[in-house]
Structures are given as structure tokens and as C-alpha cells.
Amino acid sequence: MRLNDDVRGDGPVPAALPVERLPVAPPAARRAPAPSEGRSALLDALPASEAALLRGHLTPAAFPAGASVQEPGKPVESCHFVEEGLVAILALTGDGKPVQVGMVGRDGMVGASVALGAALAQSRAVAQTACAVQSLPAARLREVLPDAPVLRGLLLAHVRARLAQSMRFAACSARHGLEQRVARWILDASGRLEDPAIGLTHDFLASLLGVRRASVTCALHVLEGDRAIFARRGQILIRDRDRLRSLACSCPDL
Ligand SMILES: [Zn+2]
């Protein structure tokens, strides 16, 4: 059975099933956007005087799922304030294989290491889901930081949080089983997206977690069998968040 194709178990999802949201709801049936959606939390937190320093330099941009946002060893030319979606931060092994060490949502930015004086990107960043961002030339960020103490403080706090997040990813990968990790990953991705539906393929999730696709499919199969999620082609939906939480590892939020 190909798990991606159909909901497992007793057939198609009945209308009354208590999923948090059905996979392809018509536009009119979709929930209204939360007031915070579609805006960068970092940009929102700036006082007017510092927001004015960026005005005219921010450009809206979009990255489809899987697109490269930043490559390691390359000059950081643009910084990206995430407004919608998730960006995966990946470290590469010596043979070039990626593994996820971080996850950035609308509370963060790709390229924040510029605030530490970095000229070159140290990690790969890939759109984990389709993303909308506000892009800022790194040169402009360097220029305004001395006059923008709030922005500087926010970016340094974000970099510290990313460091702690990387440590949690490493500890979780080394100590916890794949099913538990996948459950934790789904909860955290959903929390950052503020959406119980996460659009991504088994292949992509396997590459993020640094495991074989078959292993991810097997882990999703188990979580589906426990009625915690639905896994469809290119989409994972949380069916029972409490159940999923009980199946996740004990790590704090990644
Ligand atoms: Zn863990």
C-alpha cells in the first residue's frame, strides 16, 4: 500500500471526523487568517524610528518548497525576514549530505548572522514549505545596525535561539527514535506554521531528518495507525494533537 495515496484504515475521511482541518478545504471554508499571519514578527517588533531605516529597502519575495534560500560558504547578499511558511536550516556532512539543524518561521530571519559580522553563510537554508519573505540587502542591514539597537538586540536574540535550537536538534537526533522524532517534528512545524496541515513529501522530510524515505514512510504509518495524523500525498495533517504529543519524544520544542 502506498501510504501517500490514501488515508489508511477505514477508507476516505468521513465528513464528521474530528481533524483540525481537512486537507483541501475550499477557500470559503478555510479559517480566517490570524491577525499575526503574513507578517514578520521581527519587523512587527521594531519601533517606528527603526522601521523607517528599512523602508524602501525591503522587497517581498517568495520561495517554493524545496528552493534554496542560502548556500553555505557563499557571501550573504540578502537577509530574509520570514512572513509565511518555514525555512529549514541544514548542516552538511563531509560528503555533502544535509541534515536539519534548525527551523525558522515568521519569528525569525535567514541571514541573521550578519548581525554578528558574518560575511559568508555557514549553513544551507531551504524553503521547508512555500515561503513568503521580505528580503533586505545585507549591506543595508550592516549599515543600519549601529543606529538600530532594537533590531540588533532582536537579531542577536534570534541567533542565540538558533544556536540552542541546533543543540536540541543534535541531541534529539542522537537519542530518540525516528517515530518520536517525526512526531516532535510535526508538532513543531505545525506550531510555527500556526496550521495543523503541513505540505511536504516523504522524500523531503527524509532528507531533512537525514534518514531513508522508507524509514519516514514507516514512521508516518505508525503515527497514522495510532490515529494521530493523516499522511496524504505531499501533506501531513494533525488529526489528534494530544495523541501526537503523547507519541513524540520528550524534547522541548525544537
Ligand atoms: Zn527528541
mmCIF file of C-alpha atoms and ligand atoms in Angstrom:
data_model
loop_
_atom_site.group_PDB
_atom_site.id
_atom_site.type_symbol
_atom_site.label_atom_id
_atom_site.label_comp_id
_atom_site.label_asym_id
_atom_site.label_seq_id
_atom_site.Cartn_x
_atom_site.Cartn_y
_atom_site.Cartn_z
ATOM 1 C CA MET A 1 0.000 0.000 0.000
ATOM 2 C CA ARG A 2 1.295 3.420 -0.838
ATOM 3 C CA LEU A 3 0.664 5.469 2.259
ATOM 4 C CA ASN A 4 0.831 8.742 0.402
ATOM 5 C CA ASP A 5 -2.106 7.942 -1.784
ATOM 6 C CA ASP A 6 -4.958 7.326 0.584
ATOM 7 C CA VAL A 7 -5.887 7.714 4.172
ATOM 8 C CA ARG A 8 -5.166 4.375 5.799
ATOM 9 C CA GLY A 9 -7.625 2.435 7.890
ATOM 10 C CA ASP A 10 -11.298 2.517 7.127
ATOM 11 C CA GLY A 11 -11.259 4.424 3.852
ATOM 12 C CA PRO A 12 -11.780 8.080 2.971
ATOM 13 C CA VAL A 13 -12.050 10.657 5.704
ATOM 14 C CA PRO A 14 -15.689 10.971 6.787
ATOM 15 C CA ALA A 15 -17.028 14.496 6.966
ATOM 16 C CA ALA A 16 -17.540 14.309 10.722
ATOM 17 C CA LEU A 17 -14.018 13.138 11.508
ATOM 18 C CA PRO A 18 -12.519 15.477 14.104
ATOM 19 C CA VAL A 19 -9.457 16.513 12.135
ATOM 20 C CA GLU A 20 -8.254 20.002 12.869
ATOM 21 C CA ARG A 21 -8.632 20.912 9.221
ATOM 22 C CA LEU A 22 -9.392 18.880 6.154
ATOM 23 C CA PRO A 23 -6.640 18.685 3.557
ATOM 24 C CA VAL A 24 -8.084 20.602 0.650
ATOM 25 C CA ALA A 25 -10.783 22.809 2.060
ATOM 26 C CA PRO A 26 -12.406 25.161 -0.459
ATOM 27 C CA PRO A 27 -11.278 28.772 0.007
ATOM 28 C CA ALA A 28 -14.542 29.841 1.611
ATOM 29 C CA ALA A 29 -14.284 27.067 4.207
ATOM 30 C CA ARG A 30 -10.757 27.861 5.252
ATOM 31 C CA ARG A 31 -10.261 29.538 8.566
ATOM 32 C CA ALA A 32 -9.781 33.274 8.642
ATOM 33 C CA PRO A 33 -6.134 34.307 8.901
ATOM 34 C CA ALA A 34 -4.952 35.100 12.401
ATOM 35 C CA PRO A 35 -4.047 38.758 12.886
ATOM 36 C CA SER A 36 -0.370 37.827 13.102
ATOM 37 C CA GLU A 37 -0.250 35.882 9.837
ATOM 38 C CA GLY A 38 1.609 37.178 6.861
ATOM 39 C CA ARG A 39 3.910 39.467 8.756
ATOM 40 C CA SER A 40 7.382 39.111 10.148
ATOM 41 C CA ALA A 41 7.327 39.127 13.944
ATOM 42 C CA LEU A 42 10.765 40.744 13.890
ATOM 43 C CA LEU A 43 9.663 43.600 11.642
ATOM 44 C CA ASP A 44 6.479 43.990 13.672
ATOM 45 C CA ALA A 45 8.517 44.443 16.842
ATOM 46 C CA LEU A 46 10.521 47.398 15.527
ATOM 47 C CA PRO A 47 9.795 50.915 16.751
ATOM 48 C CA ALA A 48 8.771 53.358 14.033
ATOM 49 C CA SER A 49 12.161 55.056 14.051
ATOM 50 C CA GLU A 50 13.948 51.794 13.190
ATOM 51 C CA ALA A 51 11.299 50.573 10.754
ATOM 52 C CA ALA A 52 11.890 53.820 8.862
ATOM 53 C CA LEU A 53 15.535 52.853 8.350
ATOM 54 C CA LEU A 54 14.413 49.778 6.402
ATOM 55 C CA ARG A 55 11.611 51.425 4.459
ATOM 56 C CA GLY A 56 12.264 51.347 0.733
ATOM 57 C CA HIS A 57 14.891 48.624 1.113
ATOM 58 C CA LEU A 58 12.618 45.649 1.785
ATOM 59 C CA THR A 59 11.422 43.614 -1.186
ATOM 60 C CA PRO A 60 8.707 40.964 -0.974
ATOM 61 C CA ALA A 61 9.806 37.616 -2.377
ATOM 62 C CA ALA A 62 8.564 34.039 -2.466
ATOM 63 C CA PHE A 63 10.354 30.695 -2.356
ATOM 64 C CA PRO A 64 8.590 27.491 -3.453
ATOM 65 C CA ALA A 65 9.015 24.444 -1.207
ATOM 66 C CA GLY A 66 12.462 22.962 -1.692
ATOM 67 C CA ALA A 67 14.040 26.137 -3.097
ATOM 68 C CA SER A 68 17.444 27.208 -1.859
ATOM 69 C CA VAL A 69 17.347 30.363 0.257
ATOM 70 C CA GLN A 70 21.008 30.413 1.293
ATOM 71 C CA GLU A 71 24.061 28.292 0.478
ATOM 72 C CA PRO A 72 26.999 27.665 2.831
ATOM 73 C CA GLY A 73 30.265 29.359 2.014
ATOM 74 C CA LYS A 74 28.594 31.924 -0.232
ATOM 75 C CA PRO A 75 28.508 35.650 0.616
ATOM 76 C CA VAL A 76 25.337 36.692 2.418
ATOM 77 C CA GLU A 77 23.953 39.226 -0.032
ATOM 78 C CA SER A 78 20.355 39.257 1.178
ATOM 79 C CA CYS A 79 18.684 38.655 4.506
ATOM 80 C CA HIS A 80 15.147 37.310 4.535
ATOM 81 C CA PHE A 81 12.527 38.136 7.160
ATOM 82 C CA VAL A 82 10.097 35.187 7.010
ATOM 83 C CA GLU A 83 6.452 36.233 6.768
ATOM 84 C CA GLU A 84 4.805 32.938 5.902
ATOM 85 C CA GLY A 85 5.990 29.335 5.759
ATOM 86 C CA LEU A 86 9.042 27.632 7.200
ATOM 87 C CA VAL A 87 12.700 27.604 6.243
ATOM 88 C CA ALA A 88 14.826 24.578 7.154
ATOM 89 C CA ILE A 89 18.408 25.232 8.264
ATOM 90 C CA LEU A 90 20.668 22.397 7.157
ATOM 91 C CA ALA A 91 24.207 21.385 8.055
ATOM 92 C CA LEU A 92 26.183 19.377 5.526
ATOM 93 C CA THR A 93 28.296 16.345 6.310
ATOM 94 C CA GLY A 94 31.747 15.976 4.754
ATOM 95 C CA ASP A 95 30.263 14.056 1.852
ATOM 96 C CA GLY A 96 27.697 16.787 1.226
ATOM 97 C CA LYS A 97 24.652 15.111 2.769
ATOM 98 C CA PRO A 98 22.324 17.554 4.542
ATOM 99 C CA VAL A 99 20.610 17.163 7.901
ATOM 100 C CA GLN A 100 18.274 19.645 9.509
ATOM 101 C CA VAL A 101 19.631 21.607 12.463
ATOM 102 C CA GLY A 102 17.081 24.400 12.617
ATOM 103 C CA MET A 103 13.668 25.658 11.583
ATOM 104 C CA VAL A 104 12.813 29.334 11.002
ATOM 105 C CA GLY A 105 9.287 30.686 10.816
ATOM 106 C CA ARG A 106 7.785 34.132 10.924
ATOM 107 C CA ASP A 107 9.560 34.713 14.235
ATOM 108 C CA GLY A 108 12.936 34.674 12.516
ATOM 109 C CA MET A 109 15.202 35.609 9.667
ATOM 110 C CA VAL A 110 17.605 33.862 7.306
ATOM 111 C CA GLY A 111 20.934 35.668 7.331
ATOM 112 C CA ALA A 112 20.764 36.888 10.924
ATOM 113 C CA SER A 113 24.459 36.015 11.400
ATOM 114 C CA VAL A 114 25.167 39.284 9.579
ATOM 115 C CA ALA A 115 24.420 40.885 12.961
ATOM 116 C CA LEU A 116 27.486 39.002 14.297
ATOM 117 C CA GLY A 117 29.660 40.325 11.489
ATOM 118 C CA ALA A 118 29.480 37.207 9.310
ATOM 119 C CA ALA A 119 30.162 37.764 5.628
ATOM 120 C CA LEU A 120 29.693 34.160 4.480
ATOM 121 C CA ALA A 121 26.731 31.888 5.112
ATOM 122 C CA GLN A 122 27.578 28.994 7.409
ATOM 123 C CA SER A 123 24.611 26.764 6.669
ATOM 124 C CA ARG A 124 22.254 25.860 3.866
ATOM 125 C CA ALA A 125 18.727 27.245 4.138
ATOM 126 C CA VAL A 126 15.933 25.642 2.127
ATOM 127 C CA ALA A 127 12.255 26.509 1.965
ATOM 128 C CA GLN A 128 10.682 23.726 4.011
ATOM 129 C CA THR A 129 7.255 24.820 2.806
ATOM 130 C CA ALA A 130 6.325 27.537 0.336
ATOM 131 C CA CYS A 131 7.582 30.768 1.916
ATOM 132 C CA ALA A 132 6.888 34.473 1.661
ATOM 133 C CA VAL A 133 9.640 36.757 2.896
ATOM 134 C CA GLN A 134 10.725 40.360 2.980
ATOM 135 C CA SER A 135 14.255 40.488 1.597
ATOM 136 C CA LEU A 136 16.730 43.110 2.719
ATOM 137 C CA PRO A 137 20.179 43.651 1.179
ATOM 138 C CA ALA A 138 22.756 42.524 3.733
ATOM 139 C CA ALA A 139 24.726 45.703 3.019
ATOM 140 C CA ARG A 140 21.750 47.803 4.168
ATOM 141 C CA LEU A 141 21.386 45.704 7.320
ATOM 142 C CA ARG A 142 25.065 46.250 8.158
ATOM 143 C CA GLU A 143 24.614 49.943 7.509
ATOM 144 C CA VAL A 144 21.618 50.433 9.814
ATOM 145 C CA LEU A 145 22.553 48.122 12.703
ATOM 146 C CA PRO A 146 24.656 50.726 14.579
ATOM 147 C CA ASP A 147 21.609 53.022 14.630
ATOM 148 C CA ALA A 148 19.026 50.311 15.335
ATOM 149 C CA PRO A 149 19.522 48.925 18.861
ATOM 150 C CA VAL A 150 16.148 47.182 18.962
ATOM 151 C CA LEU A 151 16.754 45.395 15.649
ATOM 152 C CA ARG A 152 20.294 44.494 16.718
ATOM 153 C CA GLY A 153 19.009 43.067 20.004
ATOM 154 C CA LEU A 154 16.276 41.087 18.256
ATOM 155 C CA LEU A 155 18.702 39.590 15.756
ATOM 156 C CA LEU A 156 21.242 38.660 18.431
ATOM 157 C CA ALA A 157 18.462 37.011 20.453
ATOM 158 C CA HIS A 158 17.366 35.167 17.318
ATOM 159 C CA VAL A 159 20.917 33.918 16.691
ATOM 160 C CA ARG A 160 21.155 32.725 20.312
ATOM 161 C CA ALA A 161 17.832 30.930 19.956
ATOM 162 C CA ARG A 162 19.038 29.291 16.731
ATOM 163 C CA LEU A 163 22.182 28.052 18.473
ATOM 164 C CA ALA A 164 20.109 26.496 21.242
ATOM 165 C CA GLN A 165 17.776 25.038 18.627
ATOM 166 C CA SER A 166 20.709 23.408 16.806
ATOM 167 C CA MET A 167 21.800 21.763 20.047
ATOM 168 C CA ARG A 168 18.299 20.411 20.616
ATOM 169 C CA PHE A 169 18.177 19.027 17.072
ATOM 170 C CA ALA A 170 21.543 17.287 17.615
ATOM 171 C CA ALA A 171 20.537 15.812 20.972
ATOM 172 C CA CYS A 172 17.170 14.653 19.639
ATOM 173 C CA SER A 173 18.756 13.020 16.568
ATOM 174 C CA ALA A 174 21.261 11.131 18.696
ATOM 175 C CA ARG A 175 18.995 9.978 21.495
ATOM 176 C CA HIS A 176 15.458 9.492 20.213
ATOM 177 C CA GLY A 177 13.808 7.033 17.866
ATOM 178 C CA LEU A 178 12.588 8.063 14.459
ATOM 179 C CA GLU A 179 8.861 7.761 15.208
ATOM 180 C CA GLN A 180 9.271 10.004 18.247
ATOM 181 C CA ARG A 181 11.359 12.465 16.238
ATOM 182 C CA VAL A 182 8.862 12.602 13.407
ATOM 183 C CA ALA A 183 6.039 13.232 15.891
ATOM 184 C CA ARG A 184 8.052 16.027 17.544
ATOM 185 C CA TRP A 185 8.954 17.482 14.139
ATOM 186 C CA ILE A 186 5.292 17.563 13.017
ATOM 187 C CA LEU A 187 4.204 19.265 16.255
ATOM 188 C CA ASP A 188 6.912 21.899 15.990
ATOM 189 C CA ALA A 189 6.414 22.583 12.292
ATOM 190 C CA SER A 190 2.666 22.903 12.846
ATOM 191 C CA GLY A 191 3.214 25.218 15.807
ATOM 192 C CA ARG A 192 5.462 27.514 13.812
ATOM 193 C CA LEU A 193 3.107 27.487 10.840
ATOM 194 C CA GLU A 194 0.083 28.018 13.109
ATOM 195 C CA ASP A 195 -1.592 25.402 10.928
ATOM 196 C CA PRO A 196 -2.353 21.696 11.533
ATOM 197 C CA ALA A 197 -1.616 20.953 7.858
ATOM 198 C CA ILE A 198 1.995 20.759 6.679
ATOM 199 C CA GLY A 199 2.688 20.476 2.982
ATOM 200 C CA LEU A 200 5.729 18.353 2.221
ATOM 201 C CA THR A 201 6.639 14.986 0.732
ATOM 202 C CA HIS A 202 8.059 11.934 2.459
ATOM 203 C CA ASP A 203 11.211 12.375 0.366
ATOM 204 C CA PHE A 204 11.754 15.894 1.593
ATOM 205 C CA LEU A 205 11.062 15.007 5.233
ATOM 206 C CA ALA A 206 13.512 12.099 4.946
ATOM 207 C CA SER A 207 16.202 14.401 3.573
ATOM 208 C CA LEU A 208 15.602 16.901 6.397
ATOM 209 C CA LEU A 209 15.904 14.201 9.050
ATOM 210 C CA GLY A 210 18.869 12.518 7.361
ATOM 211 C CA VAL A 211 17.174 9.123 7.044
ATOM 212 C CA ARG A 212 15.860 6.908 4.243
ATOM 213 C CA ARG A 213 12.492 7.683 2.714
ATOM 214 C CA ALA A 214 11.254 4.184 3.607
ATOM 215 C CA SER A 215 12.023 4.864 7.273
ATOM 216 C CA VAL A 216 9.984 8.091 7.246
ATOM 217 C CA THR A 217 7.104 6.353 5.493
ATOM 218 C CA CYS A 218 7.188 3.613 8.133
ATOM 219 C CA ALA A 219 7.207 6.172 10.990
ATOM 220 C CA LEU A 220 4.260 8.063 9.445
ATOM 221 C CA HIS A 221 2.473 4.745 9.013
ATOM 222 C CA VAL A 222 2.790 4.101 12.755
ATOM 223 C CA LEU A 223 1.558 7.609 13.659
ATOM 224 C CA GLU A 224 -1.384 7.177 11.308
ATOM 225 C CA GLY A 225 -2.153 3.778 12.789
ATOM 226 C CA ASP A 226 -2.285 5.467 16.201
ATOM 227 C CA ARG A 227 -4.788 7.961 14.744
ATOM 228 C CA ALA A 228 -2.550 10.933 15.492
ATOM 229 C CA ILE A 229 -2.132 12.149 11.900
ATOM 230 C CA PHE A 230 -3.196 11.707 8.316
ATOM 231 C CA ALA A 231 -0.473 11.477 5.691
ATOM 232 C CA ARG A 232 -1.551 12.194 2.134
ATOM 233 C CA ARG A 233 0.384 12.879 -0.992
ATOM 234 C CA GLY A 234 2.527 15.864 -0.183
ATOM 235 C CA GLN A 235 0.685 16.727 3.008
ATOM 236 C CA ILE A 236 0.641 15.761 6.671
ATOM 237 C CA LEU A 237 -2.336 16.706 8.840
ATOM 238 C CA ILE A 238 -2.599 16.549 12.584
ATOM 239 C CA ARG A 239 -5.670 14.554 13.489
ATOM 240 C CA ASP A 240 -5.286 14.438 17.284
ATOM 241 C CA ARG A 241 -2.708 16.825 18.702
ATOM 242 C CA ASP A 242 -2.788 15.369 22.226
ATOM 243 C CA ARG A 243 -2.312 11.878 20.843
ATOM 244 C CA LEU A 244 0.564 13.053 18.685
ATOM 245 C CA ARG A 245 2.132 14.765 21.684
ATOM 246 C CA SER A 246 1.945 11.526 23.644
ATOM 247 C CA LEU A 247 3.831 9.770 20.833
ATOM 248 C CA ALA A 248 6.527 12.447 20.472
ATOM 249 C CA CYS A 249 9.872 12.384 22.227
ATOM 250 C CA SER A 250 10.351 14.276 25.467
ATOM 251 C CA CYS A 251 12.431 17.041 23.867
ATOM 252 C CA PRO A 252 11.239 20.582 24.427
ATOM 253 C CA ASP A 253 10.024 22.380 21.336
ATOM 254 C CA LEU A 254 12.714 22.317 18.697
HETATM 255 ZN ZN ZN B 1 13.773 14.295 20.860
#
